[in-house]
């Protein structure tokens, strides 16, 4: 029996105006699926990429890859969650911008009672991203100095705290003095305002000329070359986002001329591709949050119907911490 619900849908790519708040019918879960009623929904820059068409998807479509709520029903073969369970998730397929959705059950993890729905929805995509960035893509060690762009954003604020918990010295880049204070308050050892300071020169000064072994860059086009210039020989460039636009093609000789650099373009599905991997990563994240080592900052809340306003604020870089939608 179908359930009536409200949801955001897009029929074409474009600006925030393509987000439509519509009535939908949500069917019963099929084999391997679960029906989840959302209590909170996470907003992430990847949603903008899908809305604009930078990341293509079949249309019409839903949007959103992160949420928390309660399981209402499960399909055949689903045993790791059951009706009544509090759950959270972060992964494709899109469709989180909704009151209720039927979705693959294999991306759901049970949410501990100590973590609220709002925190659950706010932390999964960004928290799991930080987990693989700092613990797997490059294993950050105590005492190391690393560079992390957009340190006052949702991923950045979690990374600042997680790096501090590891004992590493995180250099964070930000675009304003207010964001600099925010990053510093969350554990950044050093902060660079890229609008008033030379990022590469400041990294050289902070590290005594040694530069850093790893750069985490979610900004893309505007910071890519500077990021390479901040790396030590054989350093690792981790490009995990495109908030300023896609990185243009470049010659591999650019890596050679800077000292045999490495580069990777990671994604969450590649790190949480199996149930065991996802469970281990989520357990690590839940422990960090429940222990208080990592706090999840929700600075913007919008009604689900106002998803377009959330996108406008996000793209204008007027947000800090996390933005969520409330059904």
Short mmCIF file of C-alpha atoms in Angstrom, two decimals:
data_model
loop_
_atom_site.label_atom_id
_atom_site.label_comp_id
_atom_site.label_asym_id
_atom_site.label_seq_id
_atom_site.Cartn_x
_atom_site.Cartn_y
_atom_site.Cartn_z
CA UNK A 1 0.00 0.00 0.00
CA UNK A 2 1.43 3.37 -1.04
CA UNK A 3 2.16 6.14 1.48
CA UNK A 4 1.52 9.79 0.57
CA UNK A 5 4.42 12.16 1.28
CA UNK A 6 6.05 15.42 0.30
CA UNK A 7 9.40 15.46 -1.48
CA UNK A 8 11.76 17.64 -3.50
CA UNK A 9 12.08 16.61 -7.15
CA UNK A 10 13.98 18.01 -10.13
CA UNK A 11 12.83 17.58 -13.74
CA UNK A 12 15.77 19.49 -15.23
CA UNK A 13 19.19 20.69 -14.15
CA UNK A 14 19.89 24.31 -13.30
CA UNK A 15 19.78 26.80 -10.43
CA UNK A 16 17.95 26.44 -7.11
CA UNK A 17 14.70 27.28 -8.89
CA UNK A 18 14.56 23.76 -10.40
CA UNK A 19 13.86 22.28 -6.94
CA UNK A 20 10.14 21.47 -6.79
CA UNK A 21 8.22 20.61 -3.60
CA UNK A 22 5.69 18.01 -4.71
CA UNK A 23 3.35 15.25 -3.55
CA UNK A 24 4.67 11.72 -4.08
CA UNK A 25 3.49 8.20 -3.39
CA UNK A 26 6.01 5.94 -1.64
CA UNK A 27 5.54 2.24 -2.26
CA UNK A 28 6.17 -0.79 -0.09
CA UNK A 29 9.81 -1.88 0.16
CA UNK A 30 10.88 -4.62 -2.20
CA UNK A 31 13.59 -7.23 -1.60
CA UNK A 32 16.64 -5.63 0.02
CA UNK A 33 14.81 -2.35 0.64
CA UNK A 34 13.48 -0.42 3.62
CA UNK A 35 10.96 2.39 3.98
CA UNK A 36 12.27 5.19 6.20
CA UNK A 37 10.39 8.18 7.63
CA UNK A 38 12.87 11.02 7.94
CA UNK A 39 13.21 13.17 11.05
CA UNK A 40 16.07 15.21 9.57
CA UNK A 41 17.89 15.45 6.22
CA UNK A 42 21.46 16.53 5.53
CA UNK A 43 22.35 19.10 2.86
CA UNK A 44 25.73 18.70 1.14
CA UNK A 45 27.57 20.35 -1.74
CA UNK A 46 27.31 17.12 -3.73
CA UNK A 47 23.57 17.86 -3.93
CA UNK A 48 24.42 21.06 -5.82
CA UNK A 49 26.58 19.05 -8.24
CA UNK A 50 23.60 16.82 -9.07
CA UNK A 51 21.20 19.77 -9.28
CA UNK A 52 23.42 21.64 -11.76
CA UNK A 53 24.26 18.56 -13.81
CA UNK A 54 27.99 18.52 -12.97
CA UNK A 55 27.26 15.00 -11.74
CA UNK A 56 24.75 13.56 -14.24
CA UNK A 57 21.76 11.45 -13.25
CA UNK A 58 18.56 10.31 -15.00
CA UNK A 59 15.76 12.87 -14.75
CA UNK A 60 13.27 13.45 -13.22
CA UNK A 61 14.90 12.56 -9.92
CA UNK A 62 15.06 13.14 -6.21
CA UNK A 63 17.96 14.83 -4.49
CA UNK A 64 19.95 14.32 -1.30
CA UNK A 65 22.12 11.52 0.02
CA UNK A 66 21.91 11.83 3.79
CA UNK A 67 19.22 11.45 6.41
CA UNK A 68 18.11 10.02 9.73
CA UNK A 69 14.76 8.64 10.80
CA UNK A 70 12.81 5.54 11.71
CA UNK A 71 12.35 2.36 9.69
CA UNK A 72 8.65 1.81 8.92
CA UNK A 73 8.91 -1.41 6.91
CA UNK A 74 11.51 -3.71 5.37
CA UNK A 75 11.49 -5.97 2.36
CA UNK A 76 12.49 -9.59 1.96
CA UNK A 77 16.05 -10.45 2.95
CA UNK A 78 16.62 -7.41 5.17
CA UNK A 79 17.85 -8.52 8.60
CA UNK A 80 20.24 -5.83 9.89
CA UNK A 81 17.42 -3.32 10.50
CA UNK A 82 13.77 -3.77 11.43
CA UNK A 83 10.65 -1.61 11.78
CA UNK A 84 11.03 0.84 14.67
CA UNK A 85 14.83 1.08 14.42
CA UNK A 86 16.44 4.52 14.52
CA UNK A 87 18.72 4.71 11.50
CA UNK A 88 20.98 7.07 9.59
CA UNK A 89 22.68 6.86 6.21
CA UNK A 90 24.81 8.64 3.64
CA UNK A 91 25.16 7.38 0.08
CA UNK A 92 23.45 7.12 -3.24
CA UNK A 93 20.82 6.75 -4.56
CA UNK A 94 19.57 10.32 -4.34
CA UNK A 95 16.22 10.91 -2.68
CA UNK A 96 16.81 12.05 0.90
CA UNK A 97 14.96 15.34 0.36
CA UNK A 98 11.66 13.72 1.30
CA UNK A 99 9.37 12.99 4.23
CA UNK A 100 9.41 9.26 3.50
CA UNK A 101 11.40 7.16 1.05
CA UNK A 102 11.86 3.55 0.04
CA UNK A 103 15.56 2.88 -0.37
CA UNK A 104 18.28 0.22 -0.42
CA UNK A 105 18.60 -1.09 3.13
CA UNK A 106 22.29 -1.91 2.83
CA UNK A 107 23.35 1.73 3.36
CA UNK A 108 21.40 2.06 6.63
CA UNK A 109 23.17 1.87 9.98
CA UNK A 110 21.47 1.81 13.37
CA UNK A 111 21.78 5.16 15.13
CA UNK A 112 22.83 4.94 18.79
CA UNK A 113 20.29 6.31 21.28
CA UNK A 114 22.91 8.82 22.48
CA UNK A 115 22.89 10.56 19.09
CA UNK A 116 19.86 12.63 18.01
CA UNK A 117 18.19 12.43 14.61
CA UNK A 118 19.38 15.94 13.74
CA UNK A 119 22.98 15.07 14.64
CA UNK A 120 22.67 11.77 12.79
CA UNK A 121 21.48 13.48 9.62
CA UNK A 122 24.14 16.16 9.96
CA UNK A 123 27.15 13.91 10.47
CA UNK A 124 26.95 10.86 8.23
CA UNK A 125 28.25 12.04 4.86
CA UNK A 126 30.73 14.54 6.23
CA UNK A 127 31.73 12.43 9.24
CA UNK A 128 32.31 9.28 7.21
CA UNK A 129 34.22 11.40 4.69
CA UNK A 130 36.55 12.69 7.41
CA UNK A 131 36.94 9.16 8.74
CA UNK A 132 38.27 7.81 5.44
CA UNK A 133 40.29 10.96 4.67
CA UNK A 134 42.22 11.03 7.94
CA UNK A 135 42.29 7.31 8.74
CA UNK A 136 42.44 5.59 5.33
CA UNK A 137 43.27 7.79 2.30
CA UNK A 138 46.23 9.06 4.31
CA UNK A 139 46.77 7.83 7.86
CA UNK A 140 47.43 11.05 9.74
CA UNK A 141 49.84 10.53 12.62
CA UNK A 142 50.32 12.43 15.89
CA UNK A 143 52.61 15.40 15.44
CA UNK A 144 52.16 15.68 11.67
CA UNK A 145 51.20 18.99 10.08
CA UNK A 146 48.53 18.77 7.36
CA UNK A 147 46.68 21.28 5.17
CA UNK A 148 42.87 21.27 4.96
CA UNK A 149 41.00 23.71 2.74
CA UNK A 150 37.55 25.10 3.67
CA UNK A 151 38.24 24.42 7.33
CA UNK A 152 35.10 26.22 8.55
CA UNK A 153 32.72 24.17 6.41
CA UNK A 154 30.85 21.07 7.54
CA UNK A 155 33.62 18.63 6.62
CA UNK A 156 36.29 21.07 7.75
CA UNK A 157 34.98 21.57 11.27
CA UNK A 158 34.80 17.82 11.80
CA UNK A 159 38.32 17.43 10.37
CA UNK A 160 39.67 20.14 12.70
CA UNK A 161 38.35 18.28 15.73
CA UNK A 162 39.34 14.81 14.52
CA UNK A 163 42.87 15.95 13.69
CA UNK A 164 43.19 17.49 17.15
CA UNK A 165 42.00 14.20 18.70
CA UNK A 166 44.70 12.36 16.72
CA UNK A 167 47.31 14.86 17.89
CA UNK A 168 48.01 16.32 14.44
CA UNK A 169 48.52 20.00 13.59
CA UNK A 170 45.89 21.02 11.05
CA UNK A 171 46.46 24.14 8.97
CA UNK A 172 43.03 25.29 7.81
CA UNK A 173 42.24 27.74 5.02
CA UNK A 174 39.18 29.99 5.27
CA UNK A 175 37.74 33.05 3.53
CA UNK A 176 37.03 35.40 6.43
CA UNK A 177 38.20 36.34 9.91
CA UNK A 178 34.94 34.98 11.36
CA UNK A 179 35.55 31.61 9.74
CA UNK A 180 39.14 31.70 10.95
CA UNK A 181 37.95 32.02 14.55
CA UNK A 182 35.49 29.18 14.03
CA UNK A 183 38.15 26.82 12.64
CA UNK A 184 40.56 27.75 15.43
CA UNK A 185 37.91 27.15 18.07
CA UNK A 186 37.36 23.65 16.68
CA UNK A 187 40.99 22.59 16.83
CA UNK A 188 42.83 24.05 13.85
CA UNK A 189 46.42 24.64 14.95
CA UNK A 190 46.92 27.34 12.30
CA UNK A 191 44.47 29.24 10.09
CA UNK A 192 45.14 31.01 6.79
CA UNK A 193 42.70 33.57 5.35
CA UNK A 194 43.17 33.01 1.63
CA UNK A 195 41.66 36.43 0.83
CA UNK A 196 44.36 38.31 2.75
CA UNK A 197 47.30 35.90 2.93
CA UNK A 198 49.44 33.92 0.49
CA UNK A 199 48.54 30.31 1.26
CA UNK A 200 51.73 28.74 -0.08
CA UNK A 201 54.00 31.24 1.63
CA UNK A 202 52.20 30.83 4.94
CA UNK A 203 52.46 27.03 4.75
CA UNK A 204 56.20 27.37 4.11
CA UNK A 205 56.50 29.69 7.13
CA UNK A 206 54.42 27.51 9.44
CA UNK A 207 56.34 24.35 8.54
CA UNK A 208 59.79 25.95 8.55
CA UNK A 209 60.15 25.30 4.84
CA UNK A 210 59.26 21.60 5.05
CA UNK A 211 55.73 21.98 3.58
CA UNK A 212 53.13 19.25 4.30
CA UNK A 213 52.83 15.53 3.52
CA UNK A 214 49.16 15.76 2.57
CA UNK A 215 46.68 18.38 1.35
CA UNK A 216 42.91 17.83 1.57
CA UNK A 217 41.17 19.96 -1.07
CA UNK A 218 37.39 20.11 -1.59
CA UNK A 219 37.50 23.52 -3.31
CA UNK A 220 38.84 22.38 -6.68
CA UNK A 221 39.64 24.80 -9.48
CA UNK A 222 40.57 27.83 -7.35
CA UNK A 223 43.01 26.04 -5.02
CA UNK A 224 44.39 23.11 -7.01
CA UNK A 225 47.74 24.53 -8.11
CA UNK A 226 48.39 26.17 -4.74
CA UNK A 227 47.65 22.84 -3.08
CA UNK A 228 50.30 21.10 -5.17
CA UNK A 229 52.77 23.85 -4.26
CA UNK A 230 52.23 23.18 -0.53
CA UNK A 231 53.29 19.53 -0.73
CA UNK A 232 56.56 17.95 0.28
CA UNK A 233 58.30 15.71 -2.27
CA UNK A 234 56.27 12.50 -2.60
CA UNK A 235 53.36 14.23 -0.84
CA UNK A 236 49.74 13.28 -1.42
CA UNK A 237 47.16 15.59 -2.99
CA UNK A 238 43.65 14.53 -1.93
CA UNK A 239 41.10 16.23 -4.20
CA UNK A 240 37.67 15.35 -2.84
CA UNK A 241 35.37 18.14 -4.05
CA UNK A 242 34.76 20.94 -6.55
CA UNK A 243 33.02 23.78 -4.69
CA UNK A 244 34.75 26.40 -6.90
CA UNK A 245 34.40 24.33 -10.07
CA UNK A 246 36.00 21.23 -11.53
CA UNK A 247 39.79 20.97 -11.65
CA UNK A 248 40.83 21.55 -15.29
CA UNK A 249 42.97 18.97 -17.10
CA UNK A 250 46.66 19.17 -16.20
CA UNK A 251 49.88 17.52 -17.32
CA UNK A 252 51.22 14.67 -15.22
CA UNK A 253 54.59 16.39 -15.45
CA UNK A 254 53.20 18.90 -12.91
CA UNK A 255 53.43 16.12 -10.31
CA UNK A 256 56.95 15.20 -11.39
CA UNK A 257 58.31 18.73 -11.33
CA UNK A 258 57.11 19.25 -7.75
CA UNK A 259 58.85 16.17 -6.39
CA UNK A 260 57.09 12.98 -7.54
CA UNK A 261 53.75 13.87 -5.98
CA UNK A 262 50.81 11.50 -5.61
CA UNK A 263 47.19 12.46 -6.29
CA UNK A 264 43.86 10.77 -5.54
CA UNK A 265 40.20 11.61 -6.14
CA UNK A 266 38.42 9.53 -3.48
CA UNK A 267 34.72 8.94 -2.85
CA UNK A 268 32.75 7.49 0.04
CA UNK A 269 31.29 4.53 -1.93
CA UNK A 270 34.81 3.28 -2.70
CA UNK A 271 35.70 3.22 1.00
CA UNK A 272 32.36 1.98 2.35
CA UNK A 273 31.68 -0.45 -0.45
CA UNK A 274 30.95 -3.46 1.77
CA UNK A 275 28.71 -3.86 4.78
CA UNK A 276 31.72 -4.62 6.98
CA UNK A 277 33.57 -1.50 5.82
CA UNK A 278 30.52 0.71 6.40
CA UNK A 279 29.85 -0.72 9.85
CA UNK A 280 33.48 -0.23 10.92
CA UNK A 281 33.61 3.36 9.64
CA UNK A 282 30.26 4.23 11.23
CA UNK A 283 31.33 2.72 14.56
CA UNK A 284 34.49 4.86 14.50
CA UNK A 285 32.44 7.98 13.74
CA UNK A 286 29.80 7.23 16.39
CA UNK A 287 32.52 6.72 19.00
CA UNK A 288 34.14 10.05 18.16
CA UNK A 289 30.80 11.88 18.41
CA UNK A 290 29.42 10.07 21.47
CA UNK A 291 32.72 10.61 23.33
CA UNK A 292 32.58 14.35 22.69
CA UNK A 293 35.86 14.38 20.77
CA UNK A 294 33.94 15.52 17.70
CA UNK A 295 30.95 17.84 18.01
CA UNK A 296 28.57 18.24 15.07
CA UNK A 297 27.77 21.88 14.41
CA UNK A 298 24.31 22.49 12.93
CA UNK A 299 24.22 26.18 12.10
CA UNK A 300 21.38 26.29 9.55
CA UNK A 301 17.96 24.62 9.63
CA UNK A 302 15.42 24.97 6.81
CA UNK A 303 11.98 23.41 6.31
CA UNK A 304 12.06 20.74 3.59
CA UNK A 305 9.87 23.02 1.45
CA UNK A 306 12.62 25.67 1.52
CA UNK A 307 15.38 23.44 0.12
CA UNK A 308 16.06 26.03 -2.61
CA UNK A 309 16.89 28.64 0.04
CA UNK A 310 19.32 26.18 1.63
CA UNK A 311 21.07 25.75 -1.74
CA UNK A 312 21.28 29.51 -2.28
CA UNK A 313 22.94 29.98 1.11
CA UNK A 314 25.33 27.07 0.54
CA UNK A 315 26.47 28.24 -2.90
CA UNK A 316 26.95 31.81 -1.67
CA UNK A 317 29.32 30.44 1.01
CA UNK A 318 27.10 32.01 3.67
CA UNK A 319 26.92 28.81 5.70
CA UNK A 320 29.23 27.44 8.37
CA UNK A 321 29.09 24.00 9.89
CA UNK A 322 26.15 21.90 8.77
CA UNK A 323 22.84 22.67 7.07
CA UNK A 324 19.85 20.37 7.53
CA UNK A 325 16.29 20.17 6.25
CA UNK A 326 13.39 19.33 8.55
CA UNK A 327 10.37 17.51 7.06
#
